[in-house]
Amino acid sequence: MRLLICADPYVDMIMADGITLLCNDLQVDPQDIVMLVVSWHMKAATMCEFSKQEFIGGLQSLGVDSLEKFRERIQFMRSELKDEQKFREIYNFAFGWAKEKGQKSLALDTAIGMWQLLFAERQWPLVDHWCQFLQARHNKAISRDTWSQLLEFARTVDPTLANYDAEGAWPYLIDEFVEYLVENGIVQKSS
C-alpha cells in the first residue's frame, strides 16, 4: 500500500479569506489602514497572510485574548498612526509587507495604493501628483530607497517646494518629480 503525504505549507496560516472573516468579526473594512497597523503589530511578513506564530505573537503584544479586547484595541492602533515615530515604523514596514515574495522592489500599482492609504492619514498634499507622475513617467517598480526617501521628502519639504534643495541628496525620481511639478505649473519655481 502506498501512502501519499501531502504537506500543506499553509496549514498554520490565516490567508486572505480568514483575514476577511477576522475583519468582519472586528467590524473593520479589510481595506482600512488599521489592518496595516494590525499586520505591523503581528510582524507579518506578507500582505493578506498571518502565520500562526505571527498572529499569536501579535495578539500577545497587544494584550488581546478575546474578540472584544481586539475590537477595543482598534482605536488605540488607529491612534498610533498619529505618532510620528510609529508612523515612520509602519510606513517602512509597509514596503516589505506589500512587496511580492522574492522581489526586491515594490510593484508600482501596489506602491501607489500603499501611498494613497498611508498619506491619506498624513495628509501630504502632493500624493496624488506623485502617483500621477509615476504612472506617466516612471511605470517601474519602486526601490526601497525611493520608498523611504519619499517619506522624508513629504515630511521635510514644503508642498510649495519653498525649502526644496536641488543640490540635496534626493533620489533621481524625487528630483524628476520636482521638475514635473514645476513643468506642469503645479508649483511655482521659487527664485
mmCIF file of C-alpha atoms in Angstrom:
data_model
loop_
_atom_site.group_PDB
_atom_site.id
_atom_site.type_symbol
_atom_site.label_atom_id
_atom_site.label_comp_id
_atom_site.label_asym_id
_atom_site.label_seq_id
_atom_site.Cartn_x
_atom_site.Cartn_y
_atom_site.Cartn_z
ATOM 1 C CA MET A 1 0.000 0.000 0.000
ATOM 2 C CA ARG A 2 1.311 3.417 -0.966
ATOM 3 C CA LEU A 3 0.944 6.297 1.454
ATOM 4 C CA LEU A 4 0.687 9.769 -0.007
ATOM 5 C CA ILE A 5 1.799 12.517 2.294
ATOM 6 C CA CYS A 6 0.595 15.938 1.310
ATOM 7 C CA ALA A 7 2.273 18.612 3.377
ATOM 8 C CA ASP A 8 0.229 21.804 3.088
ATOM 9 C CA PRO A 9 2.595 24.768 3.612
ATOM 10 C CA TYR A 10 -0.406 26.930 4.566
ATOM 11 C CA VAL A 11 -1.810 24.659 7.278
ATOM 12 C CA ASP A 12 -0.763 27.062 10.058
ATOM 13 C CA MET A 13 -1.665 30.201 8.114
ATOM 14 C CA ILE A 14 -4.530 32.650 8.084
ATOM 15 C CA MET A 15 -4.921 33.583 4.430
ATOM 16 C CA ALA A 16 -6.987 36.310 2.698
ATOM 17 C CA ASP A 17 -10.362 34.605 3.327
ATOM 18 C CA GLY A 18 -9.546 34.154 7.010
ATOM 19 C CA ILE A 19 -8.413 37.772 7.296
ATOM 20 C CA THR A 20 -11.695 38.882 5.679
ATOM 21 C CA LEU A 21 -13.582 36.871 8.319
ATOM 22 C CA LEU A 22 -11.421 38.450 11.044
ATOM 23 C CA CYS A 23 -12.221 41.920 9.641
ATOM 24 C CA ASN A 24 -15.940 41.079 9.710
ATOM 25 C CA ASP A 25 -15.623 39.974 13.355
ATOM 26 C CA LEU A 26 -13.710 43.166 14.185
ATOM 27 C CA GLN A 27 -16.230 45.260 12.200
ATOM 28 C CA VAL A 28 -13.382 46.764 10.164
ATOM 29 C CA ASP A 29 -13.148 47.085 6.372
ATOM 30 C CA PRO A 30 -10.269 44.906 5.063
ATOM 31 C CA GLN A 31 -9.039 47.997 3.134
ATOM 32 C CA ASP A 32 -8.904 50.099 6.330
ATOM 33 C CA ILE A 33 -5.392 51.319 7.186
ATOM 34 C CA VAL A 34 -5.825 49.911 10.694
ATOM 35 C CA MET A 35 -5.330 46.437 9.172
ATOM 36 C CA LEU A 36 -1.831 47.560 8.140
ATOM 37 C CA VAL A 37 -1.235 48.552 11.774
ATOM 38 C CA VAL A 38 -2.562 45.154 12.902
ATOM 39 C CA SER A 39 -0.128 43.478 10.467
ATOM 40 C CA TRP A 40 2.704 45.647 11.823
ATOM 41 C CA HIS A 41 1.909 44.506 15.365
ATOM 42 C CA MET A 42 1.822 40.896 14.145
ATOM 43 C CA LYS A 43 5.160 41.445 12.366
ATOM 44 C CA ALA A 44 3.500 39.819 9.355
ATOM 45 C CA ALA A 45 5.951 39.012 6.578
ATOM 46 C CA THR A 46 3.390 39.178 3.771
ATOM 47 C CA MET A 47 0.230 41.088 2.942
ATOM 48 C CA CYS A 48 -3.013 39.086 3.332
ATOM 49 C CA GLU A 49 -1.489 36.336 5.454
ATOM 50 C CA PHE A 50 -0.625 35.694 9.071
ATOM 51 C CA SER A 51 1.315 32.678 10.238
ATOM 52 C CA LYS A 52 0.081 31.118 13.461
ATOM 53 C CA GLN A 53 3.236 32.420 15.184
ATOM 54 C CA GLU A 54 2.747 35.975 13.833
ATOM 55 C CA PHE A 55 -0.915 36.027 14.839
ATOM 56 C CA ILE A 56 -0.424 34.688 18.364
ATOM 57 C CA GLY A 57 2.660 36.859 18.959
ATOM 58 C CA GLY A 58 0.785 39.947 17.751
ATOM 59 C CA LEU A 59 -2.214 39.257 19.975
ATOM 60 C CA GLN A 60 0.074 38.761 22.965
ATOM 61 C CA SER A 61 1.977 42.002 22.307
ATOM 62 C CA LEU A 62 -1.343 43.846 22.049
ATOM 63 C CA GLY A 63 -2.647 42.243 25.248
ATOM 64 C CA VAL A 64 -5.571 40.721 23.351
ATOM 65 C CA ASP A 65 -7.148 37.457 24.480
ATOM 66 C CA SER A 66 -10.696 37.909 23.191
ATOM 67 C CA LEU A 67 -12.523 39.328 20.213
ATOM 68 C CA GLU A 68 -13.972 42.031 22.463
ATOM 69 C CA LYS A 69 -10.485 43.146 23.565
ATOM 70 C CA PHE A 70 -9.300 43.056 19.955
ATOM 71 C CA ARG A 71 -12.176 45.380 18.958
ATOM 72 C CA GLU A 72 -11.287 47.677 21.858
ATOM 73 C CA ARG A 73 -7.643 47.895 20.682
ATOM 74 C CA ILE A 74 -8.619 49.084 17.173
ATOM 75 C CA GLN A 75 -8.893 52.740 18.285
ATOM 76 C CA PHE A 76 -5.508 52.505 20.015
ATOM 77 C CA MET A 77 -3.941 51.119 16.818
ATOM 78 C CA ARG A 78 -5.569 53.889 14.784
ATOM 79 C CA SER A 79 -4.099 56.474 17.164
ATOM 80 C CA GLU A 80 -0.602 55.033 16.646
ATOM 81 C CA LEU A 81 -0.682 56.460 13.106
ATOM 82 C CA LYS A 82 -0.658 59.962 14.607
ATOM 83 C CA ASP A 83 2.611 59.281 16.438
ATOM 84 C CA GLU A 84 5.481 60.443 14.177
ATOM 85 C CA GLN A 85 7.879 57.631 15.149
ATOM 86 C CA LYS A 86 5.285 54.851 14.936
ATOM 87 C CA PHE A 87 4.008 56.185 11.612
ATOM 88 C CA ARG A 88 7.576 56.048 10.250
ATOM 89 C CA GLU A 89 7.934 52.443 11.509
ATOM 90 C CA ILE A 90 4.592 51.431 9.991
ATOM 91 C CA TYR A 91 5.466 53.218 6.732
ATOM 92 C CA ASN A 92 8.835 51.431 6.488
ATOM 93 C CA PHE A 93 7.226 48.098 7.462
ATOM 94 C CA ALA A 94 4.667 48.521 4.650
ATOM 95 C CA PHE A 95 7.352 48.255 1.938
ATOM 96 C CA GLY A 96 8.476 44.741 2.871
ATOM 97 C CA TRP A 97 4.981 43.629 3.808
ATOM 98 C CA ALA A 98 3.398 44.699 0.496
ATOM 99 C CA LYS A 99 6.052 43.519 -1.964
ATOM 100 C CA GLU A 100 5.788 40.184 -3.704
ATOM 101 C CA LYS A 101 7.744 37.333 -2.119
ATOM 102 C CA GLY A 102 11.240 37.125 -3.546
ATOM 103 C CA GLN A 103 11.160 40.638 -5.056
ATOM 104 C CA LYS A 104 13.497 43.449 -4.014
ATOM 105 C CA SER A 105 11.216 46.219 -5.297
ATOM 106 C CA LEU A 106 7.564 47.062 -4.809
ATOM 107 C CA ALA A 107 5.253 46.810 -7.836
ATOM 108 C CA LEU A 108 4.231 50.320 -8.933
ATOM 109 C CA ASP A 109 0.465 49.766 -8.593
ATOM 110 C CA THR A 110 0.944 48.317 -5.108
ATOM 111 C CA ALA A 111 3.227 51.202 -4.096
ATOM 112 C CA ILE A 112 0.677 53.739 -5.344
ATOM 113 C CA GLY A 113 -2.105 52.033 -3.396
ATOM 114 C CA MET A 114 0.013 51.986 -0.246
ATOM 115 C CA TRP A 115 0.996 55.664 -0.627
ATOM 116 C CA GLN A 116 -2.623 56.679 -1.101
ATOM 117 C CA LEU A 117 -3.572 54.730 2.021
ATOM 118 C CA LEU A 118 -0.675 55.992 4.161
ATOM 119 C CA PHE A 119 -0.668 59.608 3.025
ATOM 120 C CA ALA A 120 -4.438 59.891 3.412
ATOM 121 C CA GLU A 121 -3.551 59.534 7.093
ATOM 122 C CA ARG A 122 -0.676 62.031 6.950
ATOM 123 C CA GLN A 123 -2.374 64.476 4.555
ATOM 124 C CA TRP A 124 0.548 65.039 2.182
ATOM 125 C CA PRO A 125 -0.973 67.419 -0.402
ATOM 126 C CA LEU A 126 1.261 66.185 -3.245
ATOM 127 C CA VAL A 127 0.424 62.462 -3.028
ATOM 128 C CA ASP A 128 -1.981 62.471 -5.979
ATOM 129 C CA HIS A 129 0.518 64.409 -8.131
ATOM 130 C CA TRP A 130 3.245 61.938 -7.100
ATOM 131 C CA CYS A 131 1.090 58.975 -8.149
ATOM 132 C CA GLN A 132 0.131 60.628 -11.469
ATOM 133 C CA PHE A 133 3.799 61.457 -12.122
ATOM 134 C CA LEU A 134 4.824 57.835 -11.525
ATOM 135 C CA GLN A 135 2.134 56.468 -13.826
ATOM 136 C CA ALA A 136 3.007 58.968 -16.581
ATOM 137 C CA ARG A 137 6.801 58.987 -16.381
ATOM 138 C CA HIS A 138 8.163 56.087 -14.368
ATOM 139 C CA ASN A 139 5.988 52.993 -14.730
ATOM 140 C CA LYS A 140 8.561 50.766 -12.995
ATOM 141 C CA ALA A 141 8.794 49.061 -9.626
ATOM 142 C CA ILE A 142 9.734 51.207 -6.619
ATOM 143 C CA SER A 143 13.019 50.641 -4.785
ATOM 144 C CA ARG A 144 13.286 50.609 -1.002
ATOM 145 C CA ASP A 145 15.465 53.739 -1.196
ATOM 146 C CA THR A 146 12.827 55.708 -3.121
ATOM 147 C CA TRP A 147 10.141 54.409 -0.750
ATOM 148 C CA SER A 148 11.941 55.557 2.388
ATOM 149 C CA GLN A 149 13.201 58.839 0.908
ATOM 150 C CA LEU A 150 9.696 59.832 -0.186
ATOM 151 C CA LEU A 151 8.540 59.848 3.434
ATOM 152 C CA GLU A 152 11.459 62.108 4.320
ATOM 153 C CA PHE A 153 10.632 64.370 1.361
ATOM 154 C CA ALA A 154 6.943 64.545 2.330
ATOM 155 C CA ARG A 155 7.887 65.241 5.943
ATOM 156 C CA THR A 156 10.541 67.897 5.378
ATOM 157 C CA VAL A 157 9.857 69.635 2.055
ATOM 158 C CA ASP A 158 7.087 72.215 1.992
ATOM 159 C CA PRO A 159 4.337 71.372 -0.567
ATOM 160 C CA THR A 160 5.150 74.669 -2.340
ATOM 161 C CA LEU A 161 8.780 73.440 -2.583
ATOM 162 C CA ALA A 162 9.906 76.690 -0.946
ATOM 163 C CA ASN A 163 12.562 74.808 1.051
ATOM 164 C CA TYR A 164 13.465 72.236 -1.627
ATOM 165 C CA ASP A 165 17.223 71.986 -2.155
ATOM 166 C CA ALA A 166 18.021 70.937 -5.735
ATOM 167 C CA GLU A 167 21.526 70.062 -4.517
ATOM 168 C CA GLY A 168 20.153 67.784 -1.807
ATOM 169 C CA ALA A 169 20.733 64.047 -1.877
ATOM 170 C CA TRP A 170 17.254 63.031 -3.080
ATOM 171 C CA PRO A 171 16.877 60.004 -5.364
ATOM 172 C CA TYR A 172 16.681 60.988 -9.045
ATOM 173 C CA LEU A 173 12.984 60.057 -9.098
ATOM 174 C CA ILE A 174 12.170 62.701 -6.489
ATOM 175 C CA ASP A 175 14.245 65.297 -8.383
ATOM 176 C CA GLU A 176 12.318 64.384 -11.558
ATOM 177 C CA PHE A 177 9.061 64.735 -9.633
ATOM 178 C CA VAL A 178 10.008 68.277 -8.593
ATOM 179 C CA GLU A 179 10.744 69.112 -12.259
ATOM 180 C CA TYR A 180 7.367 67.613 -13.216
ATOM 181 C CA LEU A 181 5.581 69.780 -10.631
ATOM 182 C CA VAL A 182 7.243 72.931 -11.993
ATOM 183 C CA GLU A 183 6.808 71.981 -15.696
ATOM 184 C CA ASN A 184 3.098 71.335 -15.166
ATOM 185 C CA GLY A 185 2.535 74.541 -13.193
ATOM 186 C CA ILE A 186 1.511 72.631 -10.072
ATOM 187 C CA VAL A 187 4.027 74.649 -8.070
ATOM 188 C CA GLN A 188 5.838 77.853 -8.987
ATOM 189 C CA LYS A 189 9.604 77.716 -9.136
ATOM 190 C CA SER A 190 10.973 79.808 -6.294
ATOM 191 C CA SER A 191 13.741 82.214 -7.184
#
